[in-house]
Tab-separated table of C-alpha atoms in Angstrom:
chain	number	residue	atom	x	y	z
A	1	MET	CA	-79.673	-21.017	-72.815
A	2	GLN	CA	-80.294	-22.068	-69.250
A	3	PRO	CA	-82.884	-24.737	-68.512
A	4	SER	CA	-85.244	-23.913	-65.733
A	5	PRO	CA	-85.909	-26.016	-62.659
A	6	GLU	CA	-89.487	-27.046	-62.033
A	7	THR	CA	-89.772	-24.411	-59.332
A	8	ALA	CA	-89.500	-21.670	-61.927
A	9	ALA	CA	-92.966	-22.372	-63.272
A	10	ALA	CA	-95.793	-20.018	-62.400
A	11	GLY	CA	-98.048	-21.227	-59.639
A	12	THR	CA	-95.299	-22.129	-57.171
A	13	ASP	CA	-95.542	-20.791	-53.652
A	14	SER	CA	-92.480	-18.589	-53.834
A	15	ARG	CA	-89.960	-17.205	-56.294
A	16	PRO	CA	-86.593	-18.982	-56.726
A	17	GLY	CA	-83.857	-16.774	-55.347
A	18	ALA	CA	-86.305	-14.566	-53.433
A	19	PRO	CA	-84.322	-12.942	-50.596
A	20	ALA	CA	-86.404	-14.070	-47.625
A	21	ASP	CA	-83.399	-13.468	-45.391
A	22	LEU	CA	-83.301	-9.768	-46.330
A	23	PHE	CA	-87.012	-8.999	-46.222
A	24	PRO	CA	-88.922	-11.419	-43.998
A	25	ASP	CA	-91.997	-9.186	-44.058
A	26	ALA	CA	-93.442	-6.070	-45.682
A	27	GLY	CA	-92.319	-3.858	-42.815
A	28	SER	CA	-88.673	-4.805	-43.263
A	29	LEU	CA	-88.941	-4.045	-46.976
A	30	ALA	CA	-90.487	-0.644	-46.211
A	31	ASP	CA	-87.620	0.102	-43.818
A	32	ALA	CA	-85.049	-0.906	-46.423
A	33	LEU	CA	-86.722	1.287	-49.050
A	34	ASP	CA	-86.713	4.166	-46.575
A	35	GLY	CA	-82.986	3.632	-46.156
A	36	ILE	CA	-82.422	4.406	-49.848
A	37	ASP	CA	-84.842	7.354	-49.750
A	38	TYR	CA	-87.805	5.680	-51.440
A	39	LEU	CA	-90.796	6.264	-49.181
A	40	ALA	CA	-93.465	3.591	-49.543
A	41	ASP	CA	-96.707	3.626	-47.587
A	42	PRO	CA	-97.832	0.314	-46.016
A	43	GLY	CA	-100.017	-0.597	-48.992
A	44	LEU	CA	-97.269	-0.106	-51.554
A	45	ALA	CA	-94.667	-1.796	-49.354
A	46	THR	CA	-96.927	-4.840	-49.014
A	47	ALA	CA	-97.561	-4.961	-52.766
A	48	LEU	CA	-93.833	-4.803	-53.518
A	49	PHE	CA	-93.088	-7.426	-50.858
A	50	LEU	CA	-95.555	-9.801	-52.515
A	51	ALA	CA	-94.049	-9.052	-55.929
A	52	VAL	CA	-90.613	-10.026	-54.613
A	53	ARG	CA	-91.744	-13.211	-52.877
A	54	LEU	CA	-94.463	-14.514	-55.223
A	55	PRO	CA	-94.068	-15.512	-58.878
A	56	GLN	CA	-96.646	-13.043	-60.212
A	57	PRO	CA	-95.689	-9.755	-61.880
A	58	ILE	CA	-96.992	-6.533	-60.365
A	59	LEU	CA	-98.845	-3.805	-62.241
A	60	LEU	CA	-98.382	-0.341	-60.744
A	61	GLU	CA	-100.841	2.281	-61.941
A	62	GLY	CA	-101.141	5.937	-61.069
A	63	GLU	CA	-100.701	9.413	-62.431
A	64	PRO	CA	-97.379	10.319	-64.048
A	65	GLY	CA	-94.741	11.282	-61.511
A	66	VAL	CA	-95.963	9.379	-58.439
A	67	GLY	CA	-92.969	7.021	-58.250
A	68	LYS	CA	-93.965	3.936	-60.238
A	69	THR	CA	-90.745	3.648	-62.209
A	70	GLU	CA	-88.676	4.562	-59.147
A	71	ALA	CA	-90.233	1.619	-57.272
A	72	ALA	CA	-88.688	-0.835	-59.731
A	73	LYS	CA	-85.345	0.953	-59.575
A	74	ALA	CA	-85.451	0.870	-55.773
A	75	LEU	CA	-86.124	-2.882	-55.724
A	76	ALA	CA	-83.159	-3.526	-58.003
A	77	THR	CA	-80.949	-1.398	-55.764
A	78	LEU	CA	-82.052	-3.230	-52.616
A	79	LEU	CA	-81.540	-6.652	-54.164
A	80	ASP	CA	-78.197	-5.643	-55.702
A	81	THR	CA	-79.433	-7.127	-58.961
A	82	PRO	CA	-79.643	-5.841	-62.539
A	83	LEU	CA	-82.571	-3.727	-63.703
A	84	TYR	CA	-83.660	-4.451	-67.269
A	85	ARG	CA	-85.908	-1.649	-68.458
A	86	LEU	CA	-88.104	-1.733	-71.544
A	87	GLN	CA	-89.649	1.637	-72.366
A	88	CYS	CA	-92.888	0.841	-74.165
A	89	TYR	CA	-94.357	2.865	-77.003
A	90	GLU	CA	-96.872	2.431	-79.799
A	91	GLY	CA	-95.524	-0.015	-82.380
A	92	ILE	CA	-92.928	-1.738	-80.190
A	93	ASP	CA	-92.376	-5.342	-81.263
A	94	ALA	CA	-90.486	-8.512	-80.341
A	95	ALA	CA	-87.316	-7.424	-82.131
A	96	GLU	CA	-86.976	-4.467	-79.765
A	97	ALA	CA	-88.334	-6.168	-76.655
A	98	LEU	CA	-87.075	-9.751	-76.797
A	99	TYR	CA	-84.458	-10.523	-79.458
A	100	GLU	CA	-83.511	-10.309	-83.081
A	101	TRP	CA	-81.078	-12.266	-85.180
A	102	ASN	CA	-77.716	-10.745	-85.987
A	103	TYR	CA	-78.177	-10.885	-89.749
A	104	PRO	CA	-74.843	-9.248	-90.702
A	105	ARG	CA	-73.003	-11.810	-88.593
A	106	GLN	CA	-75.055	-14.652	-90.076
A	107	LEU	CA	-74.233	-13.430	-93.576
A	108	LEU	CA	-70.565	-13.261	-92.666
A	109	GLY	CA	-70.769	-16.839	-91.374
A	110	ILE	CA	-72.244	-17.977	-94.682
A	111	ARG	CA	-69.493	-16.278	-96.674
A	112	VAL	CA	-66.742	-17.711	-94.489
A	113	ALA	CA	-68.217	-21.193	-94.878
A	114	GLU	CA	-68.518	-20.817	-98.635
A	115	ALA	CA	-64.928	-19.610	-98.858
A	116	GLY	CA	-63.843	-22.699	-96.973
A	117	GLY	CA	-65.909	-25.004	-99.126
A	118	THR	CA	-68.179	-26.151	-96.289
A	119	THR	CA	-71.940	-26.437	-96.189
A	120	VAL	CA	-73.860	-24.212	-93.801
A	121	GLN	CA	-76.786	-25.829	-92.013
A	122	GLU	CA	-79.728	-23.806	-90.738
A	123	SER	CA	-78.849	-24.845	-87.196
A	124	ASP	CA	-75.402	-23.325	-87.690
A	125	LEU	CA	-76.947	-19.901	-88.248
A	126	TYR	CA	-79.852	-19.994	-85.828
A	127	ASN	CA	-78.198	-20.627	-82.500
A	128	ALA	CA	-77.718	-18.610	-79.344
A	129	GLY	CA	-74.463	-17.141	-80.602
A	130	TYR	CA	-76.299	-15.151	-83.260
A	131	LEU	CA	-78.932	-13.678	-80.958
A	132	LEU	CA	-79.041	-9.991	-80.137
A	133	ARG	CA	-80.624	-10.090	-76.712
A	134	ARG	CA	-83.103	-7.391	-75.708
A	135	PRO	CA	-84.354	-6.602	-72.160
A	136	LEU	CA	-86.958	-9.389	-71.875
A	137	LEU	CA	-84.547	-12.139	-72.870
A	138	GLN	CA	-81.731	-10.639	-70.812
A	139	ALA	CA	-83.940	-10.735	-67.717
A	140	LEU	CA	-84.969	-14.352	-68.335
A	141	GLU	CA	-81.370	-15.475	-68.808
A	142	HIS	CA	-80.040	-13.671	-65.738
A	143	PRO	CA	-77.967	-16.319	-63.931
A	144	GLY	CA	-78.901	-15.364	-60.371
A	145	PRO	CA	-78.450	-16.053	-57.563
A	146	ARG	CA	-81.108	-13.371	-57.072
A	147	PRO	CA	-83.724	-12.605	-59.688
A	148	ALA	CA	-83.275	-9.583	-61.906
A	149	VAL	CA	-85.877	-6.819	-61.962
A	150	LEU	CA	-87.629	-6.418	-65.312
A	151	LEU	CA	-89.435	-3.100	-65.799
A	152	LEU	CA	-92.043	-2.817	-68.560
A	153	ASP	CA	-92.460	0.923	-68.328
A	154	GLU	CA	-95.670	2.594	-69.533
A	155	ILE	CA	-97.165	-0.631	-70.888
A	156	ASP	CA	-100.326	1.337	-71.700
A	157	ARG	CA	-98.436	3.065	-74.527
A	158	ALA	CA	-97.898	-0.246	-76.337
A	159	ASP	CA	-100.644	-1.755	-78.477
A	160	ALA	CA	-102.829	-4.788	-77.807
A	161	GLU	CA	-100.655	-7.045	-79.973
A	162	PHE	CA	-97.633	-6.359	-77.792
A	163	GLU	CA	-99.676	-7.034	-74.652
A	164	ALA	CA	-100.591	-10.449	-76.072
A	165	PHE	CA	-96.941	-11.090	-76.850
A	166	THR	CA	-96.065	-10.665	-73.146
A	167	PHE	CA	-98.610	-13.210	-71.855
A	168	GLU	CA	-96.241	-16.196	-71.963
A	169	LEU	CA	-93.525	-14.228	-70.200
A	170	LEU	CA	-95.876	-12.990	-67.478
A	171	ALA	CA	-97.565	-16.340	-66.866
A	172	GLU	CA	-94.636	-18.740	-67.157
A	173	ALA	CA	-91.402	-16.718	-66.964
A	174	ALA	CA	-90.656	-18.099	-70.396
A	175	VAL	CA	-90.610	-17.097	-74.057
A	176	THR	CA	-90.610	-19.160	-77.223
A	177	ILE	CA	-88.053	-18.552	-79.955
A	178	PRO	CA	-89.242	-20.542	-82.996
A	179	GLU	CA	-85.755	-21.575	-84.106
A	180	LEU	CA	-84.564	-22.547	-80.616
A	181	GLY	CA	-87.624	-23.528	-78.604
A	182	THR	CA	-88.762	-22.269	-75.221
A	183	VAL	CA	-86.397	-20.309	-73.022
A	184	ARG	CA	-87.438	-20.688	-69.394
A	185	ALA	CA	-85.905	-18.652	-66.580
A	186	ALA	CA	-83.930	-20.442	-63.889
A	187	PHE	CA	-84.489	-17.377	-61.702
A	188	PRO	CA	-87.748	-15.767	-62.864
A	189	PRO	CA	-87.372	-11.990	-62.878
A	190	ILE	CA	-89.356	-9.694	-60.636
A	191	VAL	CA	-91.555	-8.112	-63.290
A	192	VAL	CA	-92.879	-4.599	-62.671
A	193	LEU	CA	-95.304	-3.124	-65.187
A	194	THR	CA	-96.261	0.536	-64.968
A	195	SER	CA	-99.222	2.301	-66.524
A	196	ASN	CA	-100.445	5.891	-66.573
A	197	ARG	CA	-103.919	4.663	-67.634
A	198	THR	CA	-103.840	6.352	-71.024
A	199	ARG	CA	-105.925	3.333	-72.063
A	200	ASP	CA	-107.405	0.259	-70.414
A	201	LEU	CA	-105.210	-2.826	-70.398
A	202	HIS	CA	-106.529	-6.197	-71.522
A	203	ASP	CA	-108.121	-8.390	-68.859
A	204	ALA	CA	-105.832	-11.246	-69.860
A	205	LEU	CA	-102.842	-9.134	-68.859
A	206	THR	CA	-104.215	-7.778	-65.596
A	207	ARG	CA	-105.326	-11.272	-64.494
A	208	ARG	CA	-101.710	-12.373	-64.586
A	209	CYS	CA	-100.554	-9.575	-62.283
A	210	LEU	CA	-100.713	-8.351	-58.751
A	211	TYR	CA	-102.093	-4.812	-58.787
A	212	HIS	CA	-101.513	-1.611	-56.848
A	213	TRP	CA	-102.697	1.929	-57.469
A	214	ILE	CA	-100.237	4.602	-56.279
A	215	ASP	CA	-102.034	7.735	-55.130
A	216	TYR	CA	-100.449	11.157	-55.129
A	217	PRO	CA	-99.140	11.534	-51.553
A	218	ALA	CA	-100.291	14.009	-48.923
A	219	PRO	CA	-98.311	17.283	-48.756
A	220	GLU	CA	-96.350	16.208	-45.679
A	221	ARG	CA	-95.083	13.083	-47.446
A	222	VAL	CA	-94.336	15.036	-50.625
A	223	ALA	CA	-92.305	17.452	-48.503
A	224	GLU	CA	-90.365	14.570	-46.947
A	225	ILE	CA	-89.622	13.128	-50.392
A	226	ILE	CA	-88.399	16.543	-51.525
A	227	ARG	CA	-86.133	16.894	-48.484
A	228	ARG	CA	-84.619	13.484	-49.202
A	229	ARG	CA	-84.064	14.186	-52.884
A	230	VAL	CA	-83.061	17.849	-52.597
A	231	PRO	CA	-80.819	18.161	-49.524
A	232	ALA	CA	-80.014	21.756	-50.501
A	233	ALA	CA	-83.609	22.825	-49.794
A	234	ARG	CA	-83.568	24.970	-46.649
A	235	GLY	CA	-86.141	26.018	-44.091
A	236	PRO	CA	-89.820	25.486	-44.874
A	237	LEU	CA	-89.294	25.474	-48.648
A	238	ALA	CA	-90.068	21.771	-49.145
A	239	LEU	CA	-93.427	21.953	-47.357
A	240	GLU	CA	-94.321	25.264	-48.985
A	241	ALA	CA	-93.622	23.774	-52.407
A	242	ALA	CA	-95.624	20.644	-51.568
A	243	ASP	CA	-98.596	22.794	-50.538
A	244	ALA	CA	-98.219	24.826	-53.728
A	245	LEU	CA	-98.259	21.645	-55.807
A	246	GLY	CA	-101.514	20.718	-54.105
A	247	ARG	CA	-103.011	24.061	-55.132
A	248	LEU	CA	-101.865	23.550	-58.712
A	249	ARG	CA	-103.330	20.057	-58.779
A	250	SER	CA	-106.709	21.467	-57.697
A	251	LEU	CA	-106.913	23.261	-61.052
A	252	ASP	CA	-108.262	21.600	-64.177
A	253	LEU	CA	-104.833	20.951	-65.675
A	254	ALA	CA	-104.127	18.791	-68.694
A	255	LYS	CA	-100.889	17.552	-67.104
A	256	PRO	CA	-100.961	17.987	-63.325
A	257	PRO	CA	-97.450	18.172	-61.848
A	258	GLY	CA	-96.264	15.116	-59.953
A	259	ILE	CA	-93.510	14.375	-57.485
A	260	SER	CA	-90.848	14.489	-60.177
A	261	GLU	CA	-91.900	18.053	-61.037
A	262	ALA	CA	-91.897	18.942	-57.342
A	263	ILE	CA	-88.296	17.751	-57.078
A	264	ASP	CA	-87.308	19.668	-60.208
A	265	TRP	CA	-89.002	22.811	-58.921
A	266	VAL	CA	-87.400	22.759	-55.493
A	267	SER	CA	-84.016	21.922	-57.025
A	268	ALA	CA	-84.308	25.088	-59.110
A	269	LEU	CA	-85.499	27.159	-56.148
A	270	ALA	CA	-82.639	25.908	-53.972
A	271	LEU	CA	-80.157	26.723	-56.717
A	272	LEU	CA	-81.563	30.268	-56.723
A	273	ASP	CA	-81.041	30.463	-52.930
A	274	VAL	CA	-84.793	30.610	-52.250
A	275	GLU	CA	-85.684	29.681	-48.667
A	276	HIS	CA	-89.341	30.771	-48.653
A	277	LEU	CA	-91.729	30.456	-51.550
A	278	SER	CA	-92.757	33.898	-52.759
A	279	ALA	CA	-94.597	35.341	-55.730
A	280	ALA	CA	-91.282	36.483	-57.189
A	281	ALA	CA	-89.789	33.000	-56.826
A	282	VAL	CA	-92.838	31.481	-58.527
A	283	ASP	CA	-92.662	33.983	-61.398
A	284	SER	CA	-89.072	33.021	-62.144
A	285	THR	CA	-89.611	29.242	-62.044
A	286	TRP	CA	-92.996	28.491	-63.651
A	287	GLY	CA	-91.297	26.452	-66.363
A	288	THR	CA	-89.834	23.932	-63.935
A	289	VAL	CA	-93.219	22.827	-62.624
A	290	LEU	CA	-95.657	23.269	-65.545
A	291	LYS	CA	-94.793	21.890	-68.975
A	292	ASN	CA	-98.004	22.629	-70.904
A	293	ARG	CA	-98.860	26.071	-72.325
A	294	ASP	CA	-102.583	25.882	-71.522
A	295	ASP	CA	-101.808	24.746	-67.972
A	296	LEU	CA	-99.329	27.582	-67.595
A	297	ASP	CA	-101.870	30.152	-68.793
A	298	LEU	CA	-104.463	28.802	-66.357
A	299	ALA	CA	-102.073	28.909	-63.391
A	300	VAL	CA	-100.690	32.345	-64.250
A	301	ALA	CA	-104.253	33.645	-64.416
A	302	ARG	CA	-104.725	32.540	-60.805
A	303	GLY	CA	-101.576	34.413	-59.868
A	304	SER	CA	-98.117	33.692	-58.540
A	305	GLY	CA	-99.140	35.104	-55.165
A	306	TRP	CA	-101.972	32.570	-54.940
A	307	LEU	CA	-99.572	29.720	-55.712
A	308	ALA	CA	-97.098	30.972	-53.109
A	309	GLY	CA	-99.817	30.761	-50.465
A	310	GLY	CA	-101.149	34.286	-50.523
A	311	PRO	CA	-104.773	35.349	-51.008
């Protein structure tokens, strides 16, 4: 376990290992993100810049498919540092998020000691060598020189007990293992939490975080994202698809399509050699953009011609 320098504690002015030389300001970070095809508007670029330079985690909220998870991946790529991702779900606990003891190996250690006629002390079994490290502990123990990126994805799917479990990590870049004591990060990770707002998060969690809401982008920006992610898209297809997504999102859909669905849709259209969105192209690709039967029925009732931009 690595001890942490005093500068690792929350409340310091900057994050140990923060790459000030790479990103002296939010604009330079936005340019770097653009260079790896992640388009961030000034508000998001500023929020991510602060998350990199300050010790607080950042909570990104927004509809599914607007790029929250990709933001964390992009930061890890830019920093050339590991991304430790924890996919949250109802019932997740410390054994899956932080660590658990390697009980089979401990049992083997006991048997070997007994066979050799030696006494096994508790400290012999509960040491770092018997830990199975999960994403939270892996991120805290990352040796640097730059901080790792820790992604707590869809934190709103976890329950309140798990939220409370994360408070020490978020506030102090540390966790307590009863048998070993407190593990404090030498290079506190850049912590990105994402939420689709399926439920409200506890105030105690949000107080510990920077916050940014990611809106669904305007059609022109959606089209640019599509062009970057689907180079095979030809002609006006990207913008036509972005406009069509806007029309779909104006309906009362249970699961409105996001940018990820837009990319999937245009990828399918490009594979089918579609250059202009047409009613026929829509009819053959509904399933790539709508993934809910009621939503599909509602959109089909409006008509494939309507979605393609016709009357």
